[in-house]
Amino acid sequence: MDWHIDTKCIQEGWKPGEGEPRVLPVYQSTTFKYSSAGTLGDLFDLKIGGDFYTRLSNPTTNAVENKIAALEGGIGALMTSAGQAASMLSVCNIARSGDHIISAVAIYGGTFNLFHKTLRELGIDVTFIQPGATDAEIEAAFRPNTKLLFGETLSNPSLQVLDIEQYARIAHAHGVPLIVDNTFPTPINCRPFEFGADIVVHSTSKYLDGHATALGGVIVDSGHFDWQAHASRYPGLTTPDETYHGIVYTEQFGKAAYITKCRTHLMRDMGVAPSPQNAFLLSQGMDTLHLRMERHCFNAQKVAEFLSQDERVTWVNYPGLPGDKNYELAQKYMPHGTCGVISFGVRGGREAASRFMESLKLAAIVIHVADLRTCVLHPASTTHRQLSDQQLSEAGVTPDLIRFSVGIEHIDDIIGDIRQALDTL
Ligand SMILES: *Cc1c(COP(=O)(O)O)cnc(C)c1O
């Protein structure tokens, strides 16, 4: 039976057998006991499945991976130590030195740095695409060695909505998969596989955990992309892996070739594994994901409407506001709501924005977004403080930009806090 996503948040993942714990147990163990060297050898050779070392798999982590795969509608998932690791592995699983990738430019700053600096240093070139690019503009970026297209459903912090169907159509016409970072909407508000995306990644440190307790990331495989049909483009998946006695991932694992290789090859070699305790905390957080997202979206909509009616606020960026440049795309891909993050500007620029922030009493100034406590960040006086006004606007961050992450407290208290802070300007 196909449950509603609300039910899946609670019931998927850990499925206890007779007499087993009702709640997901934390298997806080690096290793697992076997009585025969032969069995262990078969595990090493991927002839049989099972846990033997927590860098590769762990029952607690596996249960949480299964829960996220169920929420996204994928066939398998791999958890990582942080969102950054998920983005890195998702690309390096199919692109190597000498290859090229294409990415939307409206992505998380950490992902931008990973692509723009680190991947280039590793020999993987990248072309960035502007929001609202035409088909022809995206197609012009393709090269014979292009391996994938990457974008963010709802970009952090600029809140651009990716036209997933457009990106998927163009990717598939060129025989490459579309990877989508779905961190901000979460599978509650958008499931990119339903619009043609092939791989989804998340920073689970945000809404999925929701309580700002544990860093984490995850890669989810839809199982839809036909690697064998483009065998020469993806030799890592379609030719023998000598480190596993010559297995060929597409032959041995079929639809699960990509996500299996990610674990058995890249996680084995790079070791960006999550701790079982963090996997447990993530699972606990996701039990209420559906409830929290509903409240985040309700509250953020009210805050956006309040801000857009105050004359001390010069502009508001929230895709749920009719008239917002992303409103139509948001209605198409996230009809039940986007997320709790809003950006806006106040009259008086950089200085007024600082004063506004420092006057907030409920909303805390933190380098984080997307958790249940309302928080706020002024990039121009914190993360981007070394930049001039001119450099800021080149980075798409205006001096007056305030990033406001609306939590799940009572809406009247959140708006009351904003009102009293605006009154100090
Ligand atoms: C935070 C974030 C990341 C990076 O995740 P970490 O868990 O901080 O490593 C990646 N993508 C998006 C959209 C994010 O918001």
Short mmCIF file of C-alpha atoms and ligand atoms in Angstrom, two decimals:
data_model
loop_
_atom_site.label_atom_id
_atom_site.label_comp_id
_atom_site.label_asym_id
_atom_site.label_seq_id
_atom_site.Cartn_x
_atom_site.Cartn_y
_atom_site.Cartn_z
CA MET A 1 0.00 0.00 0.00
CA ASP A 2 1.31 3.44 -0.89
CA TRP A 3 1.10 5.61 2.19
CA HIS A 4 0.76 9.38 2.28
CA ILE A 5 4.06 11.12 2.80
CA ASP A 6 3.01 12.13 6.34
CA THR A 7 2.70 8.45 7.24
CA LYS A 8 6.00 7.62 5.56
CA CYS A 9 7.77 10.23 7.73
CA ILE A 10 6.78 8.18 10.77
CA GLN A 11 6.54 4.59 9.55
CA GLU A 12 9.26 4.16 6.90
CA GLY A 13 12.85 3.15 7.62
CA TRP A 14 13.06 1.07 10.78
CA LYS A 15 10.64 -1.88 10.52
CA PRO A 16 10.96 -3.83 13.80
CA GLY A 17 10.45 -7.59 13.79
CA GLU A 18 8.80 -9.61 16.54
CA GLY A 19 10.03 -8.48 19.96
CA GLU A 20 12.42 -5.89 18.53
CA PRO A 21 12.60 -2.27 19.76
CA ARG A 22 9.71 -0.09 18.58
CA VAL A 23 12.08 2.84 18.10
CA LEU A 24 15.15 2.75 15.85
CA PRO A 25 18.08 1.51 17.97
CA VAL A 26 21.48 3.18 17.73
CA TYR A 27 24.02 0.58 16.63
CA GLN A 28 26.98 2.53 17.98
CA SER A 29 29.58 0.07 16.75
CA THR A 30 32.31 0.45 14.17
CA THR A 31 32.29 -3.21 13.31
CA PHE A 32 30.24 -6.42 13.18
CA LYS A 33 31.06 -9.97 14.22
CA TYR A 34 31.33 -12.97 11.88
CA SER A 35 32.35 -16.54 12.63
CA SER A 36 33.81 -17.40 9.23
CA ALA A 37 36.51 -15.72 7.19
CA GLY A 38 34.76 -16.96 4.08
CA THR A 39 31.58 -14.99 4.84
CA LEU A 40 33.63 -11.89 5.45
CA GLY A 41 35.47 -12.46 2.19
CA ASP A 42 32.15 -12.70 0.32
CA LEU A 43 31.02 -9.46 1.95
CA PHE A 44 34.25 -7.76 0.84
CA ASP A 45 33.78 -9.02 -2.71
CA LEU A 46 30.15 -7.73 -2.75
CA LYS A 47 28.96 -11.31 -3.36
CA ILE A 48 26.58 -11.01 -0.42
CA GLY A 49 25.12 -7.99 1.38
CA GLY A 50 25.55 -7.19 5.07
CA ASP A 51 27.21 -4.87 7.53
CA PHE A 52 30.87 -5.33 8.37
CA TYR A 53 32.31 -1.86 8.93
CA THR A 54 30.36 1.33 9.71
CA ARG A 55 32.24 3.39 7.11
CA LEU A 56 30.42 1.29 4.49
CA SER A 57 27.14 0.49 6.22
CA ASN A 58 25.45 0.35 9.61
CA PRO A 59 21.94 -0.85 10.52
CA THR A 60 20.91 2.48 12.11
CA THR A 61 22.17 4.48 9.17
CA ASN A 62 20.67 2.05 6.67
CA ALA A 63 17.22 2.40 8.23
CA VAL A 64 17.42 6.18 7.91
CA GLU A 65 18.64 5.89 4.31
CA ASN A 66 15.63 3.71 3.53
CA LYS A 67 13.31 6.28 5.10
CA ILE A 68 14.71 9.12 2.99
CA ALA A 69 14.63 6.97 -0.15
CA ALA A 70 10.94 6.23 0.57
CA LEU A 71 10.15 9.93 1.06
CA GLU A 72 11.82 10.92 -2.21
CA GLY A 73 10.48 7.92 -4.13
CA GLY A 74 13.96 6.57 -4.86
CA ILE A 75 15.36 3.02 -4.93
CA GLY A 76 18.25 3.63 -2.54
CA ALA A 77 20.14 6.25 -0.59
CA LEU A 78 23.56 6.87 0.95
CA MET A 79 24.04 9.07 3.98
CA THR A 80 27.16 11.22 4.32
CA SER A 81 28.80 13.18 7.13
CA ALA A 82 27.53 16.54 5.78
CA GLY A 83 25.65 18.00 2.84
CA GLN A 84 28.93 19.07 1.25
CA ALA A 85 30.08 15.45 1.13
CA ALA A 86 26.82 14.40 -0.54
CA SER A 87 27.26 17.00 -3.29
CA MET A 88 30.90 16.03 -3.79
CA LEU A 89 30.25 12.27 -4.02
CA SER A 90 27.20 12.74 -6.25
CA VAL A 91 29.42 14.40 -8.85
CA CYS A 92 32.65 12.41 -8.39
CA ASN A 93 30.73 9.15 -8.78
CA ILE A 94 30.35 9.86 -12.51
CA ALA A 95 32.85 12.65 -13.34
CA ARG A 96 36.63 12.39 -13.19
CA SER A 97 39.65 14.48 -14.14
CA GLY A 98 39.26 15.72 -17.72
CA ASP A 99 35.45 15.78 -17.51
CA HIS A 100 33.00 18.69 -17.45
CA ILE A 101 29.78 19.42 -15.58
CA ILE A 102 27.06 22.05 -15.95
CA SER A 103 25.43 23.67 -12.92
CA ALA A 104 22.84 26.33 -12.24
CA VAL A 105 24.70 29.30 -10.75
CA ALA A 106 21.95 29.92 -8.16
CA ILE A 107 23.17 27.31 -5.68
CA TYR A 108 24.38 27.23 -2.08
CA GLY A 109 27.68 29.13 -1.61
CA GLY A 110 29.48 26.03 -0.34
CA THR A 111 28.44 24.05 -3.41
CA PHE A 112 29.51 26.95 -5.63
CA ASN A 113 32.98 26.94 -4.02
CA LEU A 114 33.20 23.14 -4.35
CA PHE A 115 32.45 23.32 -8.08
CA HIS A 116 34.20 26.57 -8.94
CA LYS A 117 37.43 25.95 -7.02
CA THR A 118 37.94 22.43 -5.69
CA LEU A 119 36.51 20.41 -8.60
CA ARG A 120 38.43 22.61 -11.06
CA GLU A 121 41.61 21.95 -9.06
CA LEU A 122 40.82 18.23 -9.38
CA GLY A 123 40.51 18.61 -13.16
CA ILE A 124 36.69 18.69 -13.49
CA ASP A 125 35.61 21.82 -15.34
CA VAL A 126 32.24 23.52 -14.72
CA THR A 127 29.98 25.87 -16.68
CA PHE A 128 27.43 27.90 -14.69
CA ILE A 129 23.94 28.71 -15.99
CA GLN A 130 22.00 31.86 -15.07
CA PRO A 131 18.45 31.64 -13.66
CA GLY A 132 15.79 31.72 -16.36
CA ALA A 133 18.22 30.53 -19.09
CA THR A 134 16.61 29.45 -22.36
CA ASP A 135 16.94 25.91 -23.73
CA ALA A 136 19.47 27.20 -26.26
CA GLU A 137 21.58 28.82 -23.55
CA ILE A 138 21.73 25.61 -21.53
CA GLU A 139 22.40 23.49 -24.62
CA ALA A 140 25.28 25.75 -25.64
CA ALA A 141 27.10 24.75 -22.44
CA PHE A 142 27.31 21.06 -23.40
CA ARG A 143 30.65 19.56 -24.46
CA PRO A 144 31.52 16.00 -25.54
CA ASN A 145 32.90 15.36 -22.02
CA THR A 146 29.89 16.75 -20.10
CA LYS A 147 28.77 14.22 -17.48
CA LEU A 148 25.85 15.79 -15.62
CA LEU A 149 23.58 18.75 -15.01
CA PHE A 150 23.18 20.08 -11.45
CA GLY A 151 20.73 22.51 -9.83
CA GLU A 152 18.95 23.39 -6.59
CA THR A 153 15.14 23.07 -6.39
CA LEU A 154 14.97 26.24 -4.31
CA SER A 155 18.31 27.99 -4.02
CA ASN A 156 19.92 29.00 -0.74
CA PRO A 157 19.82 31.97 -0.16
CA SER A 158 18.52 33.56 -3.37
CA LEU A 159 15.30 31.43 -3.47
CA GLN A 160 15.37 30.87 -7.23
CA VAL A 161 13.11 28.02 -8.30
CA LEU A 162 14.76 25.56 -10.69
CA ASP A 163 12.71 24.61 -13.75
CA ILE A 164 13.29 20.91 -13.09
CA GLU A 165 11.38 19.69 -16.17
CA GLN A 166 13.38 21.96 -18.47
CA TYR A 167 16.70 20.86 -16.97
CA ALA A 168 15.70 17.16 -17.04
CA ARG A 169 14.53 17.34 -20.65
CA ILE A 170 17.76 18.95 -21.82
CA ALA A 171 19.96 16.65 -19.72
CA HIS A 172 18.27 13.54 -21.09
CA ALA A 173 18.42 14.80 -24.69
CA HIS A 174 22.20 14.92 -24.19
CA GLY A 175 22.39 11.54 -22.46
CA VAL A 176 23.36 12.82 -19.00
CA PRO A 177 21.52 12.72 -15.65
CA LEU A 178 20.09 15.65 -13.70
CA ILE A 179 21.20 15.94 -10.05
CA VAL A 180 19.03 18.17 -7.86
CA ASP A 181 19.80 19.53 -4.38
CA ASN A 182 16.38 19.36 -2.70
CA THR A 183 17.42 20.69 0.73
CA PHE A 184 15.08 23.68 1.08
CA PRO A 185 11.69 22.26 -0.03
CA THR A 186 12.35 18.77 1.42
CA PRO A 187 10.40 15.84 -0.08
CA ILE A 188 7.33 17.16 1.73
CA ASN A 189 7.06 20.12 -0.63
CA CYS A 190 8.78 18.80 -3.76
CA ARG A 191 9.90 15.41 -5.04
CA PRO A 192 12.20 16.15 -7.99
CA PHE A 193 12.04 12.55 -9.31
CA GLU A 194 8.38 13.19 -10.22
CA PHE A 195 9.59 15.91 -12.61
CA GLY A 196 12.40 13.92 -14.21
CA ALA A 197 15.42 14.42 -11.93
CA ASP A 198 17.63 11.32 -11.69
CA ILE A 199 19.60 11.87 -8.47
CA VAL A 200 18.65 13.97 -5.41
CA VAL A 201 21.04 15.27 -2.76
CA HIS A 202 20.30 16.96 0.56
CA SER A 203 21.99 18.72 3.37
CA THR A 204 20.06 16.94 6.12
CA SER A 205 21.53 19.52 8.53
CA LYS A 206 18.60 21.79 7.60
CA TYR A 207 14.88 20.95 7.65
CA LEU A 208 15.23 17.15 7.53
CA ASP A 209 16.96 17.16 10.92
CA GLY A 210 15.12 20.37 11.72
CA HIS A 211 16.43 20.80 15.24
CA ALA A 212 19.95 22.00 14.35
CA THR A 213 21.47 19.04 16.21
CA ALA A 214 23.39 17.01 13.63
CA LEU A 215 25.25 17.70 10.39
CA GLY A 216 24.49 15.28 7.61
CA GLY A 217 23.94 14.74 3.93
CA VAL A 218 22.28 12.17 1.71
CA ILE A 219 22.31 11.05 -1.92
CA VAL A 220 19.14 9.41 -3.28
CA ASP A 221 19.02 7.43 -6.54
CA SER A 222 15.78 7.28 -8.56
CA GLY A 223 17.08 4.24 -10.45
CA HIS A 224 15.71 5.83 -13.64
CA PHE A 225 18.85 6.78 -15.53
CA ASP A 226 19.98 4.18 -18.06
CA TRP A 227 23.78 4.18 -17.62
CA GLN A 228 24.21 1.22 -19.93
CA ALA A 229 22.58 3.15 -22.78
CA HIS A 230 25.44 5.69 -22.45
CA ALA A 231 28.08 3.13 -21.48
CA SER A 232 31.08 4.88 -23.02
CA ARG A 233 30.30 8.10 -21.13
CA TYR A 234 30.25 6.35 -17.74
CA PRO A 235 33.11 3.83 -17.72
CA GLY A 236 33.18 3.82 -13.90
CA LEU A 237 29.75 2.20 -13.92
CA THR A 238 29.94 0.10 -17.05
CA THR A 239 33.49 -1.36 -17.12
CA PRO A 240 35.17 -3.74 -14.63
CA ASP A 241 36.26 -2.37 -11.24
CA GLU A 242 39.55 -4.11 -10.51
CA THR A 243 39.31 -3.23 -6.80
CA TYR A 244 36.32 -5.61 -6.63
CA HIS A 245 37.71 -8.45 -8.75
CA GLY A 246 36.39 -6.92 -11.93
CA ILE A 247 32.69 -6.49 -11.15
CA VAL A 248 30.73 -4.22 -13.49
CA TYR A 249 28.25 -2.12 -11.48
CA THR A 250 25.55 -1.96 -14.14
CA GLU A 251 25.70 -5.74 -14.63
CA GLN A 252 25.78 -6.70 -10.98
CA PHE A 253 23.46 -4.04 -9.51
CA GLY A 254 21.24 -2.97 -12.43
CA LYS A 255 19.13 0.05 -11.53
CA ALA A 256 21.07 0.48 -8.28
CA ALA A 257 24.45 0.75 -10.04
CA TYR A 258 25.00 4.44 -9.25
CA ILE A 259 24.11 4.39 -5.56
CA THR A 260 25.97 1.10 -4.99
CA LYS A 261 29.16 2.44 -6.56
CA CYS A 262 28.83 5.60 -4.50
CA ARG A 263 29.00 3.49 -1.34
CA THR A 264 31.34 0.66 -2.25
CA HIS A 265 33.82 2.80 -4.18
CA LEU A 266 33.69 6.43 -3.04
CA MET A 267 32.58 5.99 0.57
CA ARG A 268 35.11 3.19 0.95
CA ASP A 269 37.92 5.41 -0.35
CA MET A 270 36.92 8.84 0.98
CA GLY A 271 35.30 7.90 4.27
CA VAL A 272 32.81 10.75 4.64
CA ALA A 273 30.49 8.53 6.70
CA PRO A 274 27.91 9.74 9.23
CA SER A 275 27.92 8.56 12.84
CA PRO A 276 25.07 6.19 13.78
CA GLN A 277 24.12 8.62 16.57
CA ASN A 278 23.65 11.41 14.03
CA ALA A 279 21.61 9.10 11.81
CA PHE A 280 19.37 8.41 14.80
CA LEU A 281 18.94 12.13 15.53
CA LEU A 282 18.05 12.70 11.89
CA SER A 283 15.44 9.96 12.00
CA GLN A 284 13.94 11.43 15.15
CA GLY A 285 13.77 14.82 13.44
CA MET A 286 12.15 13.43 10.31
CA ASP A 287 9.35 11.83 12.32
CA THR A 288 7.77 15.31 12.48
CA LEU A 289 9.03 16.71 9.16
CA HIS A 290 5.55 16.91 7.63
CA LEU A 291 4.18 18.85 10.60
CA ARG A 292 7.12 21.20 10.79
CA MET A 293 7.19 22.04 7.07
CA GLU A 294 3.50 22.92 7.15
CA ARG A 295 4.08 25.37 10.01
CA HIS A 296 7.29 26.80 8.50
CA CYS A 297 5.41 27.58 5.29
CA PHE A 298 2.36 28.98 7.08
CA ASN A 299 4.52 31.26 9.24
CA ALA A 300 6.81 32.35 6.40
CA GLN A 301 3.85 33.26 4.20
CA LYS A 302 2.47 35.49 7.00
CA VAL A 303 5.88 37.09 7.61
CA ALA A 304 6.38 37.73 3.88
CA GLU A 305 2.94 39.33 3.64
CA PHE A 306 3.61 41.46 6.72
CA LEU A 307 7.00 42.63 5.40
CA SER A 308 5.66 43.45 1.95
CA GLN A 309 3.13 45.83 3.52
CA ASP A 310 5.61 47.76 5.69
CA GLU A 311 7.06 50.90 4.12
CA ARG A 312 10.37 50.50 5.97
CA VAL A 313 10.93 47.31 4.02
CA THR A 314 12.19 48.07 0.51
CA TRP A 315 11.82 44.62 -1.06
CA VAL A 316 10.81 41.06 -0.16
CA ASN A 317 11.94 37.87 -1.90
CA TYR A 318 9.65 34.91 -1.17
CA PRO A 319 8.40 32.61 -3.94
CA GLY A 320 5.06 32.19 -2.16
CA LEU A 321 4.16 35.87 -2.69
CA PRO A 322 1.99 36.51 -5.76
CA GLY A 323 4.02 38.83 -8.00
CA ASP A 324 7.35 37.32 -6.92
CA LYS A 325 9.49 36.53 -9.99
CA ASN A 326 9.49 32.84 -8.99
CA TYR A 327 5.80 32.62 -8.04
CA GLU A 328 4.60 30.68 -11.12
CA LEU A 329 7.44 28.16 -11.00
CA ALA A 330 6.89 27.73 -7.26
CA GLN A 331 3.17 27.07 -7.85
CA LYS A 332 4.10 24.40 -10.39
CA TYR A 333 6.79 22.57 -8.40
CA MET A 334 5.78 23.40 -4.79
CA PRO A 335 2.01 24.01 -4.77
CA HIS A 336 1.73 23.31 -1.03
CA GLY A 337 4.45 25.75 0.00
CA THR A 338 8.17 26.34 -0.51
CA CYS A 339 10.08 26.71 2.76
CA GLY A 340 10.51 29.04 5.73
CA VAL A 341 13.35 31.18 4.38
CA ILE A 342 12.71 34.76 3.23
CA SER A 343 15.13 37.47 2.18
CA PHE A 344 14.34 41.17 2.30
CA GLY A 345 15.89 44.62 2.49
CA VAL A 346 15.28 47.54 4.83
CA ARG A 347 15.43 51.27 4.13
CA GLY A 348 18.86 52.62 5.12
CA GLY A 349 21.03 49.89 3.60
CA ARG A 350 23.83 47.99 5.31
CA GLU A 351 23.78 50.03 8.54
CA ALA A 352 20.01 49.85 9.03
CA ALA A 353 20.08 46.11 8.31
CA SER A 354 22.66 45.62 11.08
CA ARG A 355 20.62 47.72 13.50
CA PHE A 356 17.44 45.81 12.65
CA MET A 357 19.13 42.48 13.29
CA GLU A 358 20.69 43.50 16.57
CA SER A 359 17.29 44.70 17.80
CA LEU A 360 15.62 41.32 17.30
CA LYS A 361 14.90 39.51 20.56
CA LEU A 362 13.33 36.20 19.50
CA ALA A 363 15.18 35.68 16.22
CA ALA A 364 18.80 34.76 16.92
CA ILE A 365 21.77 35.71 14.77
CA VAL A 366 23.30 32.41 13.69
CA ILE A 367 25.14 30.95 10.70
CA HIS A 368 22.35 28.50 9.98
CA VAL A 369 18.99 28.36 8.28
CA ALA A 370 16.05 26.05 8.10
CA ASP A 371 15.56 24.85 11.64
CA LEU A 372 12.68 25.19 14.06
CA ARG A 373 14.04 28.28 15.84
CA THR A 374 13.62 31.56 13.99
CA CYS A 375 17.03 32.88 13.01
CA VAL A 376 18.47 35.65 10.94
CA LEU A 377 21.67 36.51 9.11
CA HIS A 378 22.95 39.71 7.52
CA PRO A 379 25.51 38.52 4.98
CA ALA A 380 27.00 42.01 4.46
CA SER A 381 28.05 42.27 8.11
CA THR A 382 28.92 38.59 8.66
CA THR A 383 29.64 35.97 5.99
CA HIS A 384 30.41 38.59 3.31
CA ARG A 385 31.76 41.39 5.53
CA GLN A 386 35.09 41.69 3.72
CA LEU A 387 33.32 42.70 0.49
CA SER A 388 32.60 46.26 -0.66
CA ASP A 389 29.05 47.24 -1.64
CA GLN A 390 30.11 46.86 -5.28
CA GLN A 391 31.54 43.35 -4.73
CA LEU A 392 28.45 42.38 -2.75
CA SER A 393 26.09 43.20 -5.57
CA GLU A 394 28.30 41.25 -7.99
CA ALA A 395 27.87 38.26 -5.65
CA GLY A 396 24.09 38.77 -5.81
CA VAL A 397 23.96 39.91 -2.18
CA THR A 398 22.79 43.49 -1.71
CA PRO A 399 24.16 45.40 1.32
CA ASP A 400 20.67 45.59 2.82
CA LEU A 401 19.83 41.86 2.31
CA ILE A 402 18.57 40.15 5.44
CA ARG A 403 18.11 36.38 5.31
CA PHE A 404 15.30 35.48 7.68
CA SER A 405 14.64 31.83 8.49
CA VAL A 406 11.15 31.61 9.93
CA GLY A 407 10.79 28.99 12.66
CA ILE A 408 7.75 27.22 14.05
CA GLU A 409 7.09 29.46 17.07
CA HIS A 410 3.72 31.26 17.27
CA ILE A 411 3.33 33.58 14.30
CA ASP A 412 2.23 36.55 16.44
CA ASP A 413 5.47 36.38 18.44
CA ILE A 414 7.62 36.23 15.29
CA ILE A 415 5.86 39.19 13.67
CA GLY A 416 5.86 41.08 16.98
CA ASP A 417 9.62 40.69 17.16
CA ILE A 418 10.09 41.94 13.60
CA ARG A 419 7.77 44.90 14.24
CA GLN A 420 9.63 46.09 17.33
CA ALA A 421 12.97 45.77 15.52
CA LEU A 422 11.66 47.79 12.55
CA ASP A 423 10.48 50.44 15.05
CA THR A 424 14.13 51.07 16.01
CA LEU A 425 15.02 52.19 12.47
C1 LIG B 1 23.72 23.87 3.91
C2 LIG B 1 23.56 23.43 2.52
C3 LIG B 1 24.47 22.56 1.92
C4 LIG B 1 25.70 22.05 2.64
O1 LIG B 1 25.33 21.22 3.68
P1 LIG B 1 26.19 20.99 5.03
O2 LIG B 1 25.39 19.97 5.75
O3 LIG B 1 26.30 22.31 5.73
O4 LIG B 1 27.53 20.48 4.59
C5 LIG B 1 24.23 22.13 0.63
N1 LIG B 1 23.16 22.57 -0.06
C6 LIG B 1 22.27 23.43 0.47
C7 LIG B 1 21.11 23.87 -0.33
C8 LIG B 1 22.43 23.89 1.78
O5 LIG B 1 21.54 24.75 2.29
#
